[in-house]
PDB file of C-alpha atoms in Angstrom:
ATOM      1  CA  MET R 423     -21.409  -1.216  12.685  1.00 50.00           C
ATOM      2  CA  LEU R 424     -18.498  -3.604  12.676  1.00 55.00           C
ATOM      3  CA  THR R 425     -16.681  -3.960  15.980  1.00 68.00           C
ATOM      4  CA  LEU R 426     -12.908  -4.266  16.114  1.00 66.00           C
ATOM      5  CA  ARG R 427     -13.274  -7.953  16.925  1.00 73.00           C
ATOM      6  CA  ARG R 428     -15.401  -8.561  13.828  1.00 76.00           C
ATOM      7  CA  TRP R 429     -12.937  -6.579  11.689  1.00 71.00           C
ATOM      8  CA  TRP R 430     -10.172  -8.845  12.993  1.00 75.00           C
ATOM      9  CA  GLU R 431     -12.195 -11.989  12.312  1.00 79.00           C
ATOM     10  CA  GLN R 432     -13.130 -10.929   8.785  1.00 84.00           C
ATOM     11  CA  ALA R 433      -9.876  -9.249   7.710  1.00 92.00           C
ATOM     12  CA  PRO R 434      -6.988  -9.913  10.109  1.00 95.00           C
ATOM     13  CA  ALA R 435      -4.215  -8.794   7.749  1.00 97.00           C
ATOM     14  CA  THR R 436      -6.008  -5.563   6.861  1.00 97.00           C
ATOM     15  CA  THR R 437      -6.577  -4.833  10.547  1.00 95.00           C
ATOM     16  CA  LEU R 438      -2.948  -5.623  11.371  1.00 96.00           C
ATOM     17  CA  PHE R 439      -1.543  -3.443   8.573  1.00 97.00           C
ATOM     18  CA  THR R 440      -3.764  -0.536   9.613  1.00 96.00           C
ATOM     19  CA  ALA R 441      -2.831  -0.944  13.261  1.00 95.00           C
ATOM     20  CA  LEU R 442       0.853  -1.069  12.366  1.00 97.00           C
ATOM     21  CA  ALA R 443       0.551   2.194  10.421  1.00 97.00           C
ATOM     22  CA  VAL R 444      -1.158   3.825  13.411  1.00 96.00           C
ATOM     23  CA  VAL R 445       1.443   2.533  15.880  1.00 97.00           C
ATOM     24  CA  VAL R 446       4.293   3.729  13.648  1.00 97.00           C
ATOM     25  CA  TYR R 447       2.600   7.124  13.360  1.00 96.00           C
ATOM     26  CA  ILE R 448       2.279   7.391  17.157  1.00 95.00           C
ATOM     27  CA  ILE R 449       5.955   6.507  17.616  1.00 95.00           C
ATOM     28  CA  THR R 450       7.097   9.117  15.087  1.00 95.00           C
ATOM     29  CA  ALA R 451       4.749  11.721  16.576  1.00 94.00           C
ATOM     30  CA  VAL R 452       6.137  11.102  20.070  1.00 94.00           C
ATOM     31  CA  GLN R 453       9.725  11.170  18.836  1.00 94.00           C
ATOM     32  CA  SER R 454       9.213  14.421  16.919  1.00 91.00           C
ATOM     33  CA  ARG R 455       6.793  15.914  19.475  1.00 90.00           C
ATOM     34  CA  SER R 456       4.467  16.861  16.648  1.00 86.00           C
ATOM     35  CA  LEU R 457       1.160  15.540  15.292  1.00 83.00           C
ATOM     36  CA  MET R 458       1.415  17.342  11.976  1.00 85.00           C
ATOM     37  CA  ASN R 459       5.122  17.182  11.115  1.00 79.00           C
ATOM     38  CA  ASN R 460       5.996  13.932  12.788  1.00 77.00           C
ATOM     39  CA  LEU R 461       8.929  12.912  10.568  1.00 83.00           C
ATOM     40  CA  SER R 462      10.971  16.066  11.165  1.00 79.00           C
ATOM     41  CA  ALA R 463      12.846  14.757  14.210  1.00 87.00           C
ATOM     42  CA  SER R 464      12.008  11.060  14.368  1.00 93.00           C
ATOM     43  CA  SER R 465      14.678   8.368  14.339  1.00 93.00           C
ATOM     44  CA  LEU R 466      12.123   5.860  13.044  1.00 94.00           C
ATOM     45  CA  GLY R 467      11.120   8.281  10.315  1.00 92.00           C
ATOM     46  CA  ASP R 468      14.752   8.746   9.345  1.00 92.00           C
ATOM     47  CA  ALA R 469      15.257   4.978   9.207  1.00 92.00           C
ATOM     48  CA  TRP R 470      12.135   4.119   7.171  1.00 94.00           C
ATOM     49  CA  LEU R 471      11.659   7.104   4.849  1.00 95.00           C
ATOM     50  CA  LEU R 472      11.986   6.050   1.199  1.00 96.00           C
ATOM     51  CA  TYR R 473      14.853   8.111  -0.179  1.00 93.00           C
ATOM     52  CA  GLY R 474      16.967   7.067  -3.136  1.00 93.00           C
ATOM     53  CA  PRO R 475      20.360   8.267  -1.881  1.00 91.00           C
ATOM     54  CA  GLU R 476      19.889   6.218   1.298  1.00 90.00           C
ATOM     55  CA  VAL R 477      18.499   3.127  -0.428  1.00 89.00           C
ATOM     56  CA  SER R 478      21.400   3.139  -2.881  1.00 82.00           C
ATOM     57  CA  THR R 479      23.841   2.568  -0.025  1.00 81.00           C
ATOM     58  CA  GLY R 480      22.528  -1.011   0.087  1.00 77.00           C
ATOM     59  CA  GLY R 481      22.226  -3.287   3.114  1.00 79.00           C
ATOM     60  CA  LEU R 482      19.248  -2.859   5.428  1.00 82.00           C
ATOM     61  CA  ASP R 483      18.432   0.517   3.880  1.00 89.00           C
ATOM     62  CA  ARG R 484      16.749  -1.365   1.046  1.00 92.00           C
ATOM     63  CA  LEU R 485      14.068  -2.342   3.579  1.00 94.00           C
ATOM     64  CA  ARG R 486      12.874   1.262   3.316  1.00 95.00           C
ATOM     65  CA  ALA R 487      11.037   0.089   0.194  1.00 96.00           C
ATOM     66  CA  LEU R 488       8.661  -1.765   2.518  1.00 97.00           C
ATOM     67  CA  GLY R 489       8.913   0.202   5.750  1.00 96.00           C
ATOM     68  CA  ALA R 490       7.941   3.460   4.052  1.00 96.00           C
ATOM     69  CA  ALA R 491       4.468   2.018   3.376  1.00 97.00           C
ATOM     70  CA  PHE R 492       3.754   2.136   7.123  1.00 97.00           C
ATOM     71  CA  LEU R 493       5.211   5.608   7.625  1.00 96.00           C
ATOM     72  CA  HIS R 494       3.001   8.726   7.377  1.00 95.00           C
ATOM     73  CA  ILE R 495       3.844  12.393   7.488  1.00 92.00           C
ATOM     74  CA  ASP R 496       0.975  13.696   9.622  1.00 91.00           C
ATOM     75  CA  LEU R 497      -2.334  12.869  11.297  1.00 93.00           C
ATOM     76  CA  GLY R 498      -4.464  13.460   8.214  1.00 92.00           C
ATOM     77  CA  HIS R 499      -2.192  11.286   6.096  1.00 93.00           C
ATOM     78  CA  VAL R 500      -2.444   8.237   8.348  1.00 96.00           C
ATOM     79  CA  ALA R 501      -6.179   8.789   8.955  1.00 96.00           C
ATOM     80  CA  ILE R 502      -7.071   8.854   5.250  1.00 94.00           C
ATOM     81  CA  ASN R 503      -4.835   5.944   4.302  1.00 96.00           C
ATOM     82  CA  GLY R 504      -5.962   3.912   7.300  1.00 96.00           C
ATOM     83  CA  PHE R 505      -9.622   4.471   6.440  1.00 95.00           C
ATOM     84  CA  LEU R 506      -9.104   3.529   2.785  1.00 95.00           C
ATOM     85  CA  LEU R 507      -7.102   0.454   3.728  1.00 96.00           C
ATOM     86  CA  MET R 508      -9.827  -0.812   6.048  1.00 94.00           C
ATOM     87  CA  LEU R 509     -12.475  -0.080   3.410  1.00 92.00           C
ATOM     88  CA  ILE R 510     -10.737  -1.632   0.388  1.00 95.00           C
ATOM     89  CA  GLY R 511      -8.539  -4.219   2.053  1.00 95.00           C
ATOM     90  CA  ARG R 512     -11.384  -5.956   3.839  1.00 93.00           C
ATOM     91  CA  GLU R 513     -13.206  -6.666   0.590  1.00 94.00           C
ATOM     92  CA  ILE R 514     -10.112  -7.997  -1.157  1.00 96.00           C
ATOM     93  CA  GLU R 515      -8.966 -10.069   1.805  1.00 97.00           C
ATOM     94  CA  ARG R 516     -12.383 -11.722   2.104  1.00 94.00           C
ATOM     95  CA  PHE R 517     -12.220 -12.599  -1.592  1.00 95.00           C
ATOM     96  CA  ALA R 518      -8.645 -13.906  -1.771  1.00 96.00           C
ATOM     97  CA  GLY R 519      -7.919 -15.103   1.747  1.00 96.00           C
ATOM     98  CA  THR R 520      -5.472 -13.622   4.222  1.00 97.00           C
ATOM     99  CA  ALA R 521      -2.268 -15.201   2.884  1.00 98.00           C
ATOM    100  CA  LEU R 522      -2.680 -14.180  -0.764  1.00 98.00           C
ATOM    101  CA  TYR R 523      -3.997 -10.767   0.206  1.00 98.00           C
ATOM    102  CA  THR R 524      -0.936 -10.212   2.402  1.00 98.00           C
ATOM    103  CA  ALA R 525       1.362 -11.127  -0.472  1.00 98.00           C
ATOM    104  CA  ALA R 526      -0.526  -8.769  -2.800  1.00 98.00           C
ATOM    105  CA  PHE R 527      -0.397  -5.878  -0.329  1.00 98.00           C
ATOM    106  CA  LEU R 528       3.348  -6.273   0.211  1.00 98.00           C
ATOM    107  CA  THR R 529       3.856  -6.575  -3.550  1.00 98.00           C
ATOM    108  CA  GLY R 530       1.943  -3.344  -4.099  1.00 98.00           C
ATOM    109  CA  ALA R 531       4.024  -1.557  -1.464  1.00 98.00           C
ATOM    110  CA  VAL R 532       7.376  -2.724  -2.842  1.00 98.00           C
ATOM    111  CA  GLY R 533       6.311  -2.212  -6.467  1.00 98.00           C
ATOM    112  CA  ALA R 534       5.278   1.375  -5.749  1.00 98.00           C
ATOM    113  CA  SER R 535       8.551   2.031  -3.936  1.00 97.00           C
ATOM    114  CA  ALA R 536      10.554   0.543  -6.793  1.00 97.00           C
ATOM    115  CA  THR R 537       8.790   2.880  -9.231  1.00 98.00           C
ATOM    116  CA  VAL R 538       9.579   5.913  -7.065  1.00 97.00           C
ATOM    117  CA  LEU R 539      13.230   4.898  -6.816  1.00 96.00           C
ATOM    118  CA  TRP R 540      13.550   4.507 -10.578  1.00 96.00           C
ATOM    119  CA  MET R 541      11.483   7.510 -11.650  1.00 96.00           C
ATOM    120  CA  ASP R 542      11.935  10.039  -8.822  1.00 93.00           C
ATOM    121  CA  TRP R 543      15.063   8.816  -7.054  1.00 91.00           C
ATOM    122  CA  ALA R 544      15.784  11.897  -4.932  1.00 92.00           C
ATOM    123  CA  GLN R 545      12.198  12.533  -3.758  1.00 92.00           C
ATOM    124  CA  PRO R 546      11.568  11.488  -0.120  1.00 93.00           C
ATOM    125  CA  THR R 547       8.373   9.421  -0.008  1.00 94.00           C
ATOM    126  CA  ALA R 548       6.247   7.812   2.699  1.00 96.00           C
ATOM    127  CA  GLY R 549       2.782   6.338   3.049  1.00 95.00           C
ATOM    128  CA  ALA R 550       0.575   3.365   2.237  1.00 96.00           C
ATOM    129  CA  SER R 551      -0.988   5.002  -0.816  1.00 96.00           C
ATOM    130  CA  GLY R 552       1.195   3.089  -3.293  1.00 96.00           C
ATOM    131  CA  ALA R 553      -0.049  -0.201  -1.872  1.00 97.00           C
ATOM    132  CA  LEU R 554      -3.580   1.221  -1.796  1.00 97.00           C
ATOM    133  CA  PHE R 555      -3.478   2.048  -5.497  1.00 97.00           C
ATOM    134  CA  ALA R 556      -2.456  -1.549  -6.199  1.00 98.00           C
ATOM    135  CA  LEU R 557      -5.415  -2.723  -4.109  1.00 98.00           C
ATOM    136  CA  MET R 558      -7.741  -0.392  -6.042  1.00 96.00           C
ATOM    137  CA  MET R 559      -6.799  -2.179  -9.245  1.00 96.00           C
ATOM    138  CA  LEU R 560      -7.388  -5.550  -7.628  1.00 97.00           C
ATOM    139  CA  LEU R 561     -10.770  -4.352  -6.363  1.00 96.00           C
ATOM    140  CA  VAL R 562     -11.839  -3.787  -9.972  1.00 96.00           C
ATOM    141  CA  GLY R 563     -10.919  -7.405 -10.764  1.00 95.00           C
ATOM    142  CA  VAL R 564     -12.713  -8.715  -7.685  1.00 95.00           C
ATOM    143  CA  ALA R 565     -15.874  -6.826  -8.662  1.00 94.00           C
ATOM    144  CA  ARG R 566     -15.608  -8.186 -12.197  1.00 92.00           C
ATOM    145  CA  VAL R 567     -15.345 -11.868 -11.286  1.00 92.00           C
ATOM    146  CA  SER R 568     -17.887 -11.520  -8.464  1.00 88.00           C
ATOM    147  CA  GLY R 569     -20.501 -10.177 -10.843  1.00 84.00           C
ATOM    148  CA  GLY R 570     -20.610  -6.782  -9.186  1.00 81.00           C
ATOM    149  CA  ASP R 571     -21.149  -3.357 -10.699  1.00 83.00           C
ATOM    150  CA  LEU R 572     -17.832  -2.146 -12.131  1.00 87.00           C
ATOM    151  CA  ARG R 573     -18.854   1.492 -12.226  1.00 89.00           C
ATOM    152  CA  ALA R 574     -18.142   2.176  -8.555  1.00 89.00           C
ATOM    153  CA  PRO R 575     -14.598   0.711  -8.391  1.00 90.00           C
ATOM    154  CA  LEU R 576     -13.669   2.210 -11.781  1.00 93.00           C
ATOM    155  CA  ALA R 577     -14.957   5.617 -10.689  1.00 93.00           C
ATOM    156  CA  PHE R 578     -13.043   5.240  -7.429  1.00 91.00           C
ATOM    157  CA  VAL R 579      -9.808   4.564  -9.322  1.00 93.00           C
ATOM    158  CA  GLY R 580     -10.505   7.426 -11.724  1.00 94.00           C
ATOM    159  CA  VAL R 581     -11.142   9.970  -8.976  1.00 94.00           C
ATOM    160  CA  ASN R 582      -7.945   9.002  -7.169  1.00 92.00           C
ATOM    161  CA  VAL R 583      -5.890   9.188 -10.365  1.00 94.00           C
ATOM    162  CA  ILE R 584      -7.249  12.678 -11.055  1.00 94.00           C
ATOM    163  CA  TYR R 585      -6.482  13.689  -7.467  1.00 91.00           C
ATOM    164  CA  THR R 586      -2.926  12.409  -7.921  1.00 92.00           C
ATOM    165  CA  PHE R 587      -2.327  14.789 -10.804  1.00 92.00           C
ATOM    166  CA  LEU R 588      -4.020  17.755  -9.121  1.00 91.00           C
ATOM    167  CA  ALA R 589      -2.549  17.547  -5.604  1.00 87.00           C
ATOM    168  CA  PRO R 590       1.053  18.807  -5.433  1.00 83.00           C
ATOM    169  CA  SER R 591       1.820  17.063  -2.137  1.00 84.00           C
ATOM    170  CA  VAL R 592       1.249  13.458  -3.246  1.00 90.00           C
ATOM    171  CA  SER R 593       3.784  11.119  -4.792  1.00 92.00           C
ATOM    172  CA  LEU R 594       2.916  10.842  -8.480  1.00 94.00           C
ATOM    173  CA  TRP R 595       5.223   7.892  -9.085  1.00 96.00           C
ATOM    174  CA  GLY R 596       4.218   6.210  -5.829  1.00 96.00           C
ATOM    175  CA  HIS R 597       0.588   6.236  -6.891  1.00 97.00           C
ATOM    176  CA  MET R 598       1.279   5.341 -10.510  1.00 97.00           C
ATOM    177  CA  GLY R 599       3.712   2.626  -9.426  1.00 97.00           C
ATOM    178  CA  GLY R 600       1.048   1.100  -7.209  1.00 97.00           C
ATOM    179  CA  LEU R 601      -1.468   1.264 -10.021  1.00 97.00           C
ATOM    180  CA  LEU R 602       0.938  -0.454 -12.440  1.00 97.00           C
ATOM    181  CA  THR R 603       1.860  -3.097  -9.880  1.00 98.00           C
ATOM    182  CA  GLY R 604      -1.800  -3.824  -9.201  1.00 98.00           C
ATOM    183  CA  GLY R 605      -2.411  -4.023 -12.948  1.00 97.00           C
ATOM    184  CA  ALA R 606       0.435  -6.511 -13.315  1.00 98.00           C
ATOM    185  CA  MET R 607      -1.132  -8.735 -10.634  1.00 98.00           C
ATOM    186  CA  LEU R 608      -4.730  -8.313 -11.751  1.00 96.00           C
ATOM    187  CA  PHE R 609      -5.134 -11.209 -14.211  1.00 95.00           C
ATOM    188  CA  PHE R 610      -3.433 -13.675 -11.887  1.00 97.00           C
ATOM    189  CA  PHE R 611      -5.065 -12.462  -8.670  1.00 97.00           C
ATOM    190  CA  VAL R 612      -8.613 -13.252  -9.819  1.00 96.00           C
ATOM    191  CA  HIS R 613      -7.778 -16.435 -11.746  1.00 96.00           C
ATOM    192  CA  PRO R 614      -9.902 -19.437 -10.688  1.00 95.00           C
ATOM    193  CA  ASP R 615      -6.805 -21.604 -10.183  1.00 97.00           C
ATOM    194  CA  VAL R 616      -5.183 -20.703  -6.843  1.00 96.00           C
ATOM    195  CA  ARG R 617      -1.796 -21.876  -8.130  1.00 97.00           C
ATOM    196  CA  VAL R 618      -1.961 -19.304 -10.908  1.00 97.00           C
ATOM    197  CA  ARG R 619      -2.917 -16.635  -8.382  1.00 98.00           C
ATOM    198  CA  TRP R 620       0.118 -17.352  -6.231  1.00 98.00           C
ATOM    199  CA  ALA R 621       2.495 -17.754  -9.167  1.00 98.00           C
ATOM    200  CA  GLY R 622       1.489 -14.398 -10.636  1.00 97.00           C
ATOM    201  CA  VAL R 623       1.607 -12.431  -7.398  1.00 98.00           C
ATOM    202  CA  LEU R 624       4.965 -13.908  -6.391  1.00 98.00           C
ATOM    203  CA  ALA R 625       6.375 -13.225  -9.859  1.00 98.00           C
ATOM    204  CA  VAL R 626       5.417  -9.542  -9.597  1.00 98.00           C
ATOM    205  CA  LEU R 627       6.803  -9.411  -6.054  1.00 98.00           C
ATOM    206  CA  THR R 628      10.089 -10.910  -7.213  1.00 98.00           C
ATOM    207  CA  ALA R 629      10.336  -8.423 -10.075  1.00 98.00           C
ATOM    208  CA  SER R 630       9.653  -5.554  -7.655  1.00 98.00           C
ATOM    209  CA  VAL R 631      12.301  -6.731  -5.200  1.00 97.00           C
ATOM    210  CA  VAL R 632      14.831  -7.076  -8.015  1.00 96.00           C
ATOM    211  CA  ALA R 633      13.979  -3.576  -9.233  1.00 96.00           C
ATOM    212  CA  VAL R 634      14.687  -2.185  -5.748  1.00 96.00           C
ATOM    213  CA  GLY R 635      17.923  -4.146  -5.582  1.00 92.00           C
ATOM    214  CA  LEU R 636      19.141  -2.695  -8.886  1.00 91.00           C
ATOM    215  CA  VAL R 637      18.770   0.912  -7.784  1.00 84.00           C
TER     216      VAL R 637
END
């Protein structure tokens, strides 16, 4: 079993993102005095929750498009997303390196938020699942170029897409936005030329940031 030290050595960005989500959850839980409804009375939750009417005011509120990826509504939410992030993120980070992986994760988070703001503007949204859906798409590409079996990552994506449409509590456009953002990065992310990888990921990130800014 991997120790925390080995996780950090093999996937520092993944470990850091997961830890940040846990720390943010603890802060919101303490502020709201609740483990299962921790955004109801949390100043941090109020400041980071993705919500179109607030984002549209401009200024620092546009940072909600990123901050919301580290905000979770209850213990189960952060536990599931944290587990999936450690599982998927480690594989992608080891393939691409920490810097490019970090850029891809942030792109997935902002791209998912931009999609929510454009398609479901008045729906409050929080969680890392948008970024996770982008990573799921990239995992398919990593398996493809690494010569792995594509059935497992494709089935994983398929099951999560089906769950998205069946579960009433999840953000449809957050998940679909992450999937589309990951798809937009996919060709570039696994390209053999590292300059193409960076150019593609940064182009998608720029487009996502612009989309948030135009809301």
